[in-house]
Amino acid sequence: MKKRIIFILLIAVAQLFVGCQQWERNYLNINDEFARALSMHFIEPNVAPGDTVTIRSVWSGKRITPSDLKWEVSWKVFSNLYGDETILDVESLEPYIVTAVHEVSSNDVTQVFEMEIVIPDSIIYNYPGIPETWTDMLAPYGLAINAADFGVSSNKDTLLMMLDSLVKLSDEDKAKIPLEMGYQLNGLCQFAGATFRIYCDYTAAGGFRGGINHTVGYQSKLEAIPGMYVNNRPVQTGWRIHEVKGDPVTFYPGDEGATSRVLEIISDSVEFEFKSDHSYFLECDISERDSTITSNSAFTDQTPSLEQFYGTWFYDDDAYESIGMTQQEDLTDQYAGRSRVIYKLSLKADPVKNKALHFWFESQDYKEATGMVPMARDLGELNITLL
Amino acid sequence: MKPLLICLIVLSCLVAQESSDSIDELPPLESMPVQNDFVNAEYPQDLQDRGVEGTVRLQMLVNESGTVEDVEVIESLHPTLDSLAQIAISQFTFTPAMAGGSPVAVYIEYEYHFSVEDVEVEKIESVVNFTGTVVEKGTRNIVPFATVAILFSDTLYEDLTISREAYLERIGEFEGQELDGDILTTTADSLGKFEFRSLPAGELTLKIPLTGYELYQVIDTLNNEETMNQDVVLEKLSYNDYTITSYYKGEEVEVSRRQLEVDEIRRVAGLGGDAVKVIQALPGVASPSFGGGELIVRGAGNSDSKTYLDGIEIPMLYHVGDMKATYNSDAVQAVDFYPGGFGTSYGDAIGGVVNIRSRPPKEDRFHAVVDVSTLDASFVVEAPIVKDKVSFMATARRSYYGELLTAVVEGLDLDLGMTTTPFYWDVVGRVDVTPNDDHRISVTSFTSYDSLAVLFENTAEGSDELGSATDAITSTTFFNVSGASWENKITDKVDNKLSLFYTMTEGTMGIFGYARMWSKSKYLQFRDNLQWKLNDKMLLNVGTNGYVGNLDMSLDILSEHGITRNEVEDWKYSHVGVYVNLEWRPNDRLLLIPGIRYDYYDMLAHDGSIVPEFWDYGDWNNKGIAGDPSLRLTSRFKLTDAQTIKGSVGNYNQEPAPKGQAIHELWGTPSLPTTKATHLVAGYEADITDLLSIDVQGYFNYQWNIPYQLSPKDSTTDVDNDDIYQDNGKGRTFGMEIMLRHHQSDRFFGWVAYTLARTERYSFEEKKYALFDYDQTHNLQVVGSWKLPRNWVIGGRVRYVTGSPTTPVIGREENFDRHNFTRIDGAKNSSRLDPLFKVDFRIEKKYILKNSILTSYIDIQNLLYPLYKTPDQKTYDDFYIDQKVISMPLIPTFGMRWEF
């Protein structure tokens, strides 16, 4: 009787999860069904009003041409306290294009396009996300700030004019500003910015319409001020694979005793034999881990902290069926100053062997509670052949 | 020694005439002398010892005054006995014989018996030597007024000095027992107690034939020395009559109240034995989504309907996952459900009202119930503390289905990418004090806790500085409602019930590292209702209810500029409602209940209405304080004894929802007004037969001042202000409900509930009314439960519901930064899911033990899942191209229940 009840229960549980099977399509799986945008990022992420900036887009899947792409922009993107986003006045990007989109490099599976656009000078002045009394923005974040303490008006335009005036100072003069005030100015810049959204419609190439948000601020123009942090792009500089005995969940590069061998990945390719009694960790070096300061701490304890890295993997069909990637926890504490992200590779059932499995990895930096600090990205390619 | 058993036999009579008139002239004899008293003749012991017995035949004259003269022996037995018989008979007195309307003297013959056995019989004294109590097997309930019979052996009883028949005849004359043929019977009293007197020692058979019970028969041997006590345990023919929980059904006065007996509805399939969940099987209630537990009544939003326990609001009706109600059904007496058109006793609600009426503790003895199933385990204990004065009840329950599922998943090594660990517990404690018939005080403490965590593997979303897990969605809800109710019969015409309850709620929520909420609220709830019977036609109710409390809350959201952190400390809020209504019966057929109510909300900042609004009257009426009046009228008219037409009209209001948040200075719009509604109901009800009744209702509900948040699309259209919550939302619902009910018969109960409805909300984006999320055009539910022999019960529920509205995906937009797609919606709710079609099944079997009942049950939800998968939700692939329907699976629940 007991066995029968357990059996019925198991049947019921199995029924429960009938709907949990995989979808045929997955965002991370790249194939010829659609053209796909793997990454769209700004080469120089610190965008200021009036800047001319380069947008790089990386494509795969169906091949596309620049003429397949239709570009639009909204310079007025803002959110309410619940995170609901409002996007106003979507218009053609054409008037802002300085250099038309063009292909800069490509291989069999990847195309890289770039274009240059100019950011309107008045974008922040016209930005509806900043109320006329800009100090109203601070209250929800627990920052009860008296504008007069900073020698500025609580009026939005007056604040922006003050920042414009600071921009016009020479770098020498900017450097004379005390660090404490520099932090506070950094904090102000995290509020006195604007979010815009670039749209790219690539349906003509068998794809979709998509968009990406980016921020405009004064940070890059005030970089000479002490305590004024800018965000640099996390460029990927190298790869290696660590083969580790057993099945640890995490691995740190300092655990040399556990490492059987280190496979340096040359020219984005590597071949190796997956041993069932070993684990494999993929390490990606990233150029620089920036310090930054959060909106709150800019006005309170003024403690800078390091940004974090995370990333997104894309797979071709064979790679998707063969290897899974799991990012392990951030390494900030253990290896401060060493910029890298580490993923554990997991072999799926019946992987494809003796064939190059193609992966793309978009790395991204992030620091929460930093307001109008831009996010920055890079994308690399990797081929793994399992022997 | 005292004689005698004497038999008077009038053999003949002659009218004694001393006159010389001829016989022919005598008037006819109209009546014979009637003996008034009897005198025992002495029966000398030596004659008894020698066995001298027999009959002395005598003749005597009964004169006109009724006294005896001239006693002569006609037939002698023994000289001594003859003489003694003469002496005794001479002392007899009679009512004289009558002739011609006058007393006359007559001669009669008389036989005086001298019997040794009669003497022995007379010596038998009335002594209780057999007692017992009749109780019901399993429940140990007292069985009152049962006829208890003793059958005697034919051959035993050798100790008797007289004949068996004479002995039985003698004890059959004793008080409280009666001899019928050869069977001695008595009747148990109201407490089930019975006794027999002077039963002969030896073997006897105790037999209790009682309708509805198995024939009880047991053979016992009684000895001379001691009194036998034999408790009798009767087994019912069927234990599915559910007499364990009493239920009071008063005269119906509301238009839309629906009542069901608790023990009846606990057997409804698919409800897991939960009495409160039956609401989901009634007309007017939308079928909830799987695990959602929403209470959508006649198209009102989930927060528009209020749930009460004995008139005191409880924060949550259902536990997480919609598996059980928070209040244990074992402590429930009845559930009142008002889908709309309710009277002025309830306020701060524009939808429906659910009032759980709790059950007082049983007062006869100690009772215990233990229920263990695959969902949860619970127990109930209750007992009198001071007989008829003080009694208590305690219940506790804890779920473990989450742990069970997790164990099974781990055991099967299933990789679901997530784990979920829902659980709940609840505790009820209650003490009732009844100092006298005019007062009843009950003290109750009710606590409930729910926890839900969905942990996703390989996930780290949002900021770990927010304080919530970045790999999980978590939610906990705790509340305690403790207080006392005092029912006071002030005079024969005035009753009052006062309730004071302290309520504490605490909730947490974490959505990865994006949002974290904590809130703690403490408030005092009060309700008082004074009922005054003015005369036979009018009953006046005056009352008040409300709450006074404060709230501490923190809400952190990771938003564009970082973590938006807001804390509320000691935010005070209160609501007071006062009402009057009059139950007026101008004649036997008509009942009118006009009522007025005023609700004041201290925490609102709006200008309230001056006169009751049945639609939005505009600003001219908004000149009052932060509250609104309500005017309601209910009427019932009996067409015949079996048919009634009814109707009601009323306006309603409530605090803007979400409670506290909608009017919060940061997260909401402080100037929001109350949300308002008008209910119109008309109906007809009839008793078709003793067991079959029908209730048909039509209704129209209109709501306005519904708070809502602007969507990005709205904000780009015609709304031009910075308020987070707008106050001009509006909606309407109209429909018809039919409830055809077969009341509990010997074998069956059930009902057919059908709702035809349309529910709409105004879409500012489309500038027209669009279907509400829970619009369900057809909702048909067929429920039945059958009692089978040998204490088996089977039941089923069949549901057919029009598929819920859905908004179609007409496109998609890619987010290059977050690497996902956002769906682009078509017209809101312009398509529907496929219909809901589900069959639930329940089977239970009772095992009747001597002092307890063991019940095993299987409750299977969605039995037809392998054949038809009712769509509960739609999900899409990453591109919003392919879609999949999620269906509630087949959910079996196994359980055992032990009632002591």
PDB file of C-alpha atoms in Angstrom, chain B residues 649-864:
ATOM      1  CA  VAL B 649     -29.998  48.820  -4.081  1.00  0.00           C
ATOM      2  CA  GLY B 650     -27.122  50.446  -2.284  1.00  0.00           C
ATOM      3  CA  ASN B 651     -23.949  52.438  -2.585  1.00  0.00           C
ATOM      4  CA  TYR B 652     -20.590  51.429  -1.137  1.00  0.00           C
ATOM      5  CA  ASN B 653     -17.151  52.858  -0.590  1.00  0.00           C
ATOM      6  CA  GLN B 654     -13.727  51.754   0.567  1.00  0.00           C
ATOM      7  CA  GLU B 655     -10.226  52.992   1.201  1.00  0.00           C
ATOM      8  CA  PRO B 656      -8.186  53.227  -2.025  1.00  0.00           C
ATOM      9  CA  ALA B 657      -6.178  50.107  -2.763  1.00  0.00           C
ATOM     10  CA  PRO B 658      -3.435  49.033  -2.381  1.00  0.00           C
ATOM     11  CA  LYS B 659      -4.043  49.861   1.248  1.00  0.00           C
ATOM     12  CA  GLY B 660      -1.688  52.537   2.492  1.00  0.00           C
ATOM     13  CA  GLN B 661       0.438  52.526  -0.625  1.00  0.00           C
ATOM     14  CA  ALA B 662      -2.048  54.234  -2.941  1.00  0.00           C
ATOM     15  CA  ILE B 663      -2.254  57.273  -0.682  1.00  0.00           C
ATOM     16  CA  HIS B 664       1.365  57.253   0.464  1.00  0.00           C
ATOM     17  CA  GLU B 665       3.044  60.591  -0.011  1.00  0.00           C
ATOM     18  CA  LEU B 666       5.944  59.053  -1.898  1.00  0.00           C
ATOM     19  CA  TRP B 667       4.602  55.871  -3.429  1.00  0.00           C
ATOM     20  CA  GLY B 668       1.099  57.056  -4.081  1.00  0.00           C
ATOM     21  CA  THR B 669      -1.208  60.021  -4.325  1.00  0.00           C
ATOM     22  CA  PRO B 670      -2.317  61.331  -0.925  1.00  0.00           C
ATOM     23  CA  SER B 671      -5.367  63.139  -2.280  1.00  0.00           C
ATOM     24  CA  LEU B 672      -7.095  60.016  -3.583  1.00  0.00           C
ATOM     25  CA  PRO B 673     -10.805  59.777  -2.699  1.00  0.00           C
ATOM     26  CA  THR B 674     -12.548  56.628  -1.561  1.00  0.00           C
ATOM     27  CA  THR B 675     -13.316  54.091  -4.232  1.00  0.00           C
ATOM     28  CA  LYS B 676     -17.052  53.874  -4.725  1.00  0.00           C
ATOM     29  CA  ALA B 677     -19.627  51.510  -6.106  1.00  0.00           C
ATOM     30  CA  THR B 678     -23.326  51.016  -6.591  1.00  0.00           C
ATOM     31  CA  HIS B 679     -24.949  47.591  -6.415  1.00  0.00           C
ATOM     32  CA  LEU B 680     -28.330  46.774  -7.912  1.00  0.00           C
ATOM     33  CA  VAL B 681     -29.688  43.271  -7.317  1.00  0.00           C
ATOM     34  CA  ALA B 682     -32.999  41.634  -8.185  1.00  0.00           C
ATOM     35  CA  GLY B 683     -33.809  38.016  -7.608  1.00  0.00           C
ATOM     36  CA  TYR B 684     -36.237  35.185  -7.201  1.00  0.00           C
ATOM     37  CA  GLU B 685     -35.976  32.156  -4.988  1.00  0.00           C
ATOM     38  CA  ALA B 686     -38.203  29.151  -4.585  1.00  0.00           C
ATOM     39  CA  ASP B 687     -38.381  25.864  -2.775  1.00  0.00           C
ATOM     40  CA  ILE B 688     -39.236  23.475  -5.559  1.00  0.00           C
ATOM     41  CA  THR B 689     -39.501  20.517  -3.220  1.00  0.00           C
ATOM     42  CA  ASP B 690     -38.460  19.888   0.344  1.00  0.00           C
ATOM     43  CA  LEU B 691     -34.994  19.126  -0.904  1.00  0.00           C
ATOM     44  CA  LEU B 692     -34.705  21.214  -4.016  1.00  0.00           C
ATOM     45  CA  SER B 693     -34.457  24.992  -4.140  1.00  0.00           C
ATOM     46  CA  ILE B 694     -33.506  27.563  -6.702  1.00  0.00           C
ATOM     47  CA  ASP B 695     -32.124  31.059  -6.411  1.00  0.00           C
ATOM     48  CA  VAL B 696     -31.872  33.349  -9.403  1.00  0.00           C
ATOM     49  CA  GLN B 697     -30.308  36.788  -9.209  1.00  0.00           C
ATOM     50  CA  GLY B 698     -29.540  39.494 -11.679  1.00  0.00           C
ATOM     51  CA  TYR B 699     -27.193  42.311 -10.794  1.00  0.00           C
ATOM     52  CA  PHE B 700     -25.486  45.422 -12.017  1.00  0.00           C
ATOM     53  CA  ASN B 701     -22.473  46.859 -10.226  1.00  0.00           C
ATOM     54  CA  TYR B 702     -20.833  50.116 -11.136  1.00  0.00           C
ATOM     55  CA  GLN B 703     -17.520  51.305  -9.678  1.00  0.00           C
ATOM     56  CA  TRP B 704     -15.767  54.620  -9.951  1.00  0.00           C
ATOM     57  CA  ASN B 705     -12.833  56.470  -8.414  1.00  0.00           C
ATOM     58  CA  ILE B 706     -10.809  53.297  -8.863  1.00  0.00           C
ATOM     59  CA  PRO B 707      -7.140  54.154  -8.312  1.00  0.00           C
ATOM     60  CA  TYR B 708      -4.734  52.999 -10.981  1.00  0.00           C
ATOM     61  CA  GLN B 709      -1.198  53.695 -12.060  1.00  0.00           C
ATOM     62  CA  LEU B 710      -0.512  55.342 -15.342  1.00  0.00           C
ATOM     63  CA  SER B 711       1.038  53.070 -17.883  1.00  0.00           C
ATOM     64  CA  PRO B 712       3.762  54.533 -20.103  1.00  0.00           C
ATOM     65  CA  LYS B 713       1.250  54.560 -22.917  1.00  0.00           C
ATOM     66  CA  ASP B 714      -1.244  56.465 -20.797  1.00  0.00           C
ATOM     67  CA  SER B 715       1.381  58.993 -19.869  1.00  0.00           C
ATOM     68  CA  THR B 716       1.973  59.812 -23.487  1.00  0.00           C
ATOM     69  CA  THR B 717      -1.673  60.361 -24.213  1.00  0.00           C
ATOM     70  CA  ASP B 718      -4.137  62.580 -22.463  1.00  0.00           C
ATOM     71  CA  VAL B 719      -3.233  62.430 -18.790  1.00  0.00           C
ATOM     72  CA  ASP B 720      -1.230  65.402 -17.761  1.00  0.00           C
ATOM     73  CA  ASN B 721      -0.217  65.297 -14.132  1.00  0.00           C
ATOM     74  CA  ASP B 722       2.473  63.887 -11.923  1.00  0.00           C
ATOM     75  CA  ASP B 723       0.251  61.771  -9.699  1.00  0.00           C
ATOM     76  CA  ILE B 724       1.462  58.219  -9.465  1.00  0.00           C
ATOM     77  CA  TYR B 725      -2.055  56.986  -8.849  1.00  0.00           C
ATOM     78  CA  GLN B 726      -4.958  58.408 -10.802  1.00  0.00           C
ATOM     79  CA  ASP B 727      -8.423  58.434  -9.273  1.00  0.00           C
ATOM     80  CA  ASN B 728     -10.691  58.291 -12.281  1.00  0.00           C
ATOM     81  CA  GLY B 729     -10.716  54.593 -13.012  1.00  0.00           C
ATOM     82  CA  LYS B 730     -14.136  53.080 -13.475  1.00  0.00           C
ATOM     83  CA  GLY B 731     -15.671  49.697 -14.121  1.00  0.00           C
ATOM     84  CA  ARG B 732     -18.950  47.908 -14.442  1.00  0.00           C
ATOM     85  CA  THR B 733     -20.271  44.387 -14.104  1.00  0.00           C
ATOM     86  CA  PHE B 734     -23.617  42.914 -14.924  1.00  0.00           C
ATOM     87  CA  GLY B 735     -24.811  39.385 -14.898  1.00  0.00           C
ATOM     88  CA  MET B 736     -27.134  36.663 -13.774  1.00  0.00           C
ATOM     89  CA  GLU B 737     -26.573  33.891 -11.281  1.00  0.00           C
ATOM     90  CA  ILE B 738     -28.500  30.690 -10.789  1.00  0.00           C
ATOM     91  CA  MET B 739     -28.086  28.361  -7.859  1.00  0.00           C
ATOM     92  CA  LEU B 740     -30.062  25.131  -8.036  1.00  0.00           C
ATOM     93  CA  ARG B 741     -29.453  23.286  -4.836  1.00  0.00           C
ATOM     94  CA  HIS B 742     -30.312  19.835  -3.635  1.00  0.00           C
ATOM     95  CA  HIS B 743     -30.154  19.923   0.115  1.00  0.00           C
ATOM     96  CA  GLN B 744     -28.772  17.101   2.167  1.00  0.00           C
ATOM     97  CA  SER B 745     -30.934  14.019   1.887  1.00  0.00           C
ATOM     98  CA  ASP B 746     -30.241  10.531   3.113  1.00  0.00           C
ATOM     99  CA  ARG B 747     -27.867   9.922   0.290  1.00  0.00           C
ATOM    100  CA  PHE B 748     -27.116  13.042  -1.678  1.00  0.00           C
ATOM    101  CA  PHE B 749     -26.449  16.724  -1.663  1.00  0.00           C
ATOM    102  CA  GLY B 750     -25.184  18.999  -4.360  1.00  0.00           C
ATOM    103  CA  TRP B 751     -25.808  22.036  -6.453  1.00  0.00           C
ATOM    104  CA  VAL B 752     -25.573  23.514  -9.881  1.00  0.00           C
ATOM    105  CA  ALA B 753     -24.195  27.029  -9.924  1.00  0.00           C
ATOM    106  CA  TYR B 754     -24.210  29.032 -13.086  1.00  0.00           C
ATOM    107  CA  THR B 755     -23.064  32.580 -13.648  1.00  0.00           C
ATOM    108  CA  LEU B 756     -23.505  34.566 -16.805  1.00  0.00           C
ATOM    109  CA  ALA B 757     -21.569  37.811 -16.470  1.00  0.00           C
ATOM    110  CA  ARG B 758     -19.641  40.533 -18.150  1.00  0.00           C
ATOM    111  CA  THR B 759     -17.049  42.621 -16.329  1.00  0.00           C
ATOM    112  CA  GLU B 760     -15.372  45.649 -17.803  1.00  0.00           C
ATOM    113  CA  ARG B 761     -12.872  48.340 -16.883  1.00  0.00           C
ATOM    114  CA  TYR B 762     -12.545  51.601 -18.695  1.00  0.00           C
ATOM    115  CA  SER B 763      -9.416  51.802 -20.812  1.00  0.00           C
ATOM    116  CA  PHE B 764      -8.106  55.342 -21.058  1.00  0.00           C
ATOM    117  CA  GLU B 765      -5.688  54.205 -23.694  1.00  0.00           C
ATOM    118  CA  GLU B 766      -8.452  52.932 -25.932  1.00  0.00           C
ATOM    119  CA  LYS B 767     -11.079  55.338 -24.617  1.00  0.00           C
ATOM    120  CA  LYS B 768     -13.686  52.644 -24.180  1.00  0.00           C
ATOM    121  CA  TYR B 769     -14.643  49.870 -21.827  1.00  0.00           C
ATOM    122  CA  ALA B 770     -12.560  46.747 -22.197  1.00  0.00           C
ATOM    123  CA  LEU B 771     -12.886  43.361 -20.574  1.00  0.00           C
ATOM    124  CA  PHE B 772     -11.566  43.088 -17.041  1.00  0.00           C
ATOM    125  CA  ASP B 773      -8.871  40.512 -16.375  1.00  0.00           C
ATOM    126  CA  TYR B 774     -11.306  38.220 -14.598  1.00  0.00           C
ATOM    127  CA  ASP B 775     -14.244  38.477 -16.939  1.00  0.00           C
ATOM    128  CA  GLN B 776     -15.668  34.987 -17.268  1.00  0.00           C
ATOM    129  CA  THR B 777     -18.800  34.919 -19.373  1.00  0.00           C
ATOM    130  CA  HIS B 778     -19.956  31.476 -18.354  1.00  0.00           C
ATOM    131  CA  ASN B 779     -19.117  29.846 -15.083  1.00  0.00           C
ATOM    132  CA  LEU B 780     -20.841  26.532 -14.512  1.00  0.00           C
ATOM    133  CA  GLN B 781     -20.136  24.373 -11.514  1.00  0.00           C
ATOM    134  CA  VAL B 782     -21.836  21.100 -10.717  1.00  0.00           C
ATOM    135  CA  VAL B 783     -21.185  19.682  -7.290  1.00  0.00           C
ATOM    136  CA  GLY B 784     -22.436  16.440  -5.833  1.00  0.00           C
ATOM    137  CA  SER B 785     -21.733  14.145  -2.944  1.00  0.00           C
ATOM    138  CA  TRP B 786     -23.158  10.712  -2.424  1.00  0.00           C
ATOM    139  CA  LYS B 787     -23.275   8.644   0.711  1.00  0.00           C
ATOM    140  CA  LEU B 788     -22.735   4.978   0.090  1.00  0.00           C
ATOM    141  CA  PRO B 789     -23.194   2.001   2.370  1.00  0.00           C
ATOM    142  CA  ARG B 790     -20.491   1.051   4.827  1.00  0.00           C
ATOM    143  CA  ASN B 791     -19.569   4.670   5.449  1.00  0.00           C
ATOM    144  CA  TRP B 792     -18.178   5.398   2.024  1.00  0.00           C
ATOM    145  CA  VAL B 793     -18.702   8.818   0.485  1.00  0.00           C
ATOM    146  CA  ILE B 794     -17.836   9.855  -3.019  1.00  0.00           C
ATOM    147  CA  GLY B 795     -18.110  13.323  -4.456  1.00  0.00           C
ATOM    148  CA  GLY B 796     -17.315  15.193  -7.586  1.00  0.00           C
ATOM    149  CA  ARG B 797     -17.126  18.666  -8.958  1.00  0.00           C
ATOM    150  CA  VAL B 798     -17.271  19.604 -12.600  1.00  0.00           C
ATOM    151  CA  ARG B 799     -16.345  23.100 -13.683  1.00  0.00           C
ATOM    152  CA  TYR B 800     -16.688  24.773 -17.014  1.00  0.00           C
ATOM    153  CA  VAL B 801     -15.602  28.395 -17.194  1.00  0.00           C
ATOM    154  CA  THR B 802     -15.068  30.638 -20.146  1.00  0.00           C
ATOM    155  CA  GLY B 803     -11.386  31.234 -20.663  1.00  0.00           C
ATOM    156  CA  SER B 804      -9.979  34.317 -18.976  1.00  0.00           C
ATOM    157  CA  PRO B 805      -9.259  37.324 -21.158  1.00  0.00           C
ATOM    158  CA  THR B 806      -5.723  37.776 -22.343  1.00  0.00           C
ATOM    159  CA  THR B 807      -3.976  40.499 -24.188  1.00  0.00           C
ATOM    160  CA  PRO B 808      -2.483  39.201 -27.409  1.00  0.00           C
ATOM    161  CA  VAL B 809       1.142  39.760 -28.325  1.00  0.00           C
ATOM    162  CA  ILE B 810       1.332  41.604 -31.586  1.00  0.00           C
ATOM    163  CA  GLY B 811       5.029  42.319 -31.634  1.00  0.00           C
ATOM    164  CA  ARG B 812       8.221  42.470 -29.671  1.00  0.00           C
ATOM    165  CA  GLU B 813      10.985  44.879 -28.937  1.00  0.00           C
ATOM    166  CA  GLU B 814      14.497  43.767 -28.188  1.00  0.00           C
ATOM    167  CA  ASN B 815      16.477  45.266 -25.328  1.00  0.00           C
ATOM    168  CA  PHE B 816      20.064  45.251 -26.458  1.00  0.00           C
ATOM    169  CA  ASP B 817      21.263  46.182 -22.995  1.00  0.00           C
ATOM    170  CA  ARG B 818      19.410  43.560 -21.003  1.00  0.00           C
ATOM    171  CA  HIS B 819      19.395  40.983 -23.771  1.00  0.00           C
ATOM    172  CA  ASN B 820      15.761  40.175 -23.711  1.00  0.00           C
ATOM    173  CA  PHE B 821      12.541  41.081 -25.457  1.00  0.00           C
ATOM    174  CA  THR B 822       9.632  43.156 -24.282  1.00  0.00           C
ATOM    175  CA  ARG B 823       6.277  42.100 -25.630  1.00  0.00           C
ATOM    176  CA  ILE B 824       4.188  44.584 -27.554  1.00  0.00           C
ATOM    177  CA  ASP B 825       0.572  44.128 -26.633  1.00  0.00           C
ATOM    178  CA  GLY B 826      -2.487  44.336 -28.806  1.00  0.00           C
ATOM    179  CA  ALA B 827      -5.808  45.588 -27.544  1.00  0.00           C
ATOM    180  CA  LYS B 828      -6.101  44.843 -23.847  1.00  0.00           C
ATOM    181  CA  ASN B 829      -7.891  41.589 -23.081  1.00  0.00           C
ATOM    182  CA  SER B 830      -9.023  41.248 -26.671  1.00  0.00           C
ATOM    183  CA  SER B 831      -8.568  37.480 -26.776  1.00  0.00           C
ATOM    184  CA  ARG B 832      -9.230  34.636 -24.390  1.00  0.00           C
ATOM    185  CA  LEU B 833      -7.627  31.518 -23.110  1.00  0.00           C
ATOM    186  CA  ASP B 834      -9.347  28.249 -23.930  1.00  0.00           C
ATOM    187  CA  PRO B 835     -12.104  27.363 -21.475  1.00  0.00           C
ATOM    188  CA  LEU B 836     -11.469  25.986 -18.064  1.00  0.00           C
ATOM    189  CA  PHE B 837     -12.779  22.471 -17.788  1.00  0.00           C
ATOM    190  CA  LYS B 838     -11.861  20.597 -14.667  1.00  0.00           C
ATOM    191  CA  VAL B 839     -13.191  17.611 -12.821  1.00  0.00           C
ATOM    192  CA  ASP B 840     -12.382  17.028  -9.186  1.00  0.00           C
ATOM    193  CA  PHE B 841     -13.067  13.862  -7.293  1.00  0.00           C
ATOM    194  CA  ARG B 842     -13.182  12.917  -3.645  1.00  0.00           C
ATOM    195  CA  ILE B 843     -13.667   9.613  -1.919  1.00  0.00           C
ATOM    196  CA  GLU B 844     -13.606   8.939   1.761  1.00  0.00           C
ATOM    197  CA  LYS B 845     -14.216   6.025   4.045  1.00  0.00           C
ATOM    198  CA  LYS B 846     -14.925   6.099   7.736  1.00  0.00           C
ATOM    199  CA  TYR B 847     -13.790   3.451  10.120  1.00  0.00           C
ATOM    200  CA  ILE B 848     -15.859   3.486  13.289  1.00  0.00           C
ATOM    201  CA  LEU B 849     -13.827   2.559  16.305  1.00  0.00           C
ATOM    202  CA  LYS B 850     -15.282   2.239  19.766  1.00  0.00           C
ATOM    203  CA  ASN B 851     -14.444   5.730  20.951  1.00  0.00           C
ATOM    204  CA  SER B 852     -13.293   7.421  17.811  1.00  0.00           C
ATOM    205  CA  ILE B 853     -13.676   7.643  14.075  1.00  0.00           C
ATOM    206  CA  LEU B 854     -10.917   7.203  11.561  1.00  0.00           C
ATOM    207  CA  THR B 855     -11.465   8.647   8.104  1.00  0.00           C
ATOM    208  CA  SER B 856      -9.262   8.150   5.117  1.00  0.00           C
ATOM    209  CA  TYR B 857      -9.739  10.303   2.054  1.00  0.00           C
ATOM    210  CA  ILE B 858      -8.400  11.011  -1.354  1.00  0.00           C
ATOM    211  CA  ASP B 859      -9.109  14.340  -2.968  1.00  0.00           C
ATOM    212  CA  ILE B 860      -8.005  14.667  -6.556  1.00  0.00           C
ATOM    213  CA  GLN B 861      -8.032  17.994  -8.304  1.00  0.00           C
ATOM    214  CA  ASN B 862      -8.140  18.173 -12.074  1.00  0.00           C
ATOM    215  CA  LEU B 863      -8.750  14.542 -12.710  1.00  0.00           C
ATOM    216  CA  LEU B 864      -9.033  15.056 -16.459  1.00  0.00           C
TER     217      LEU B 864
END
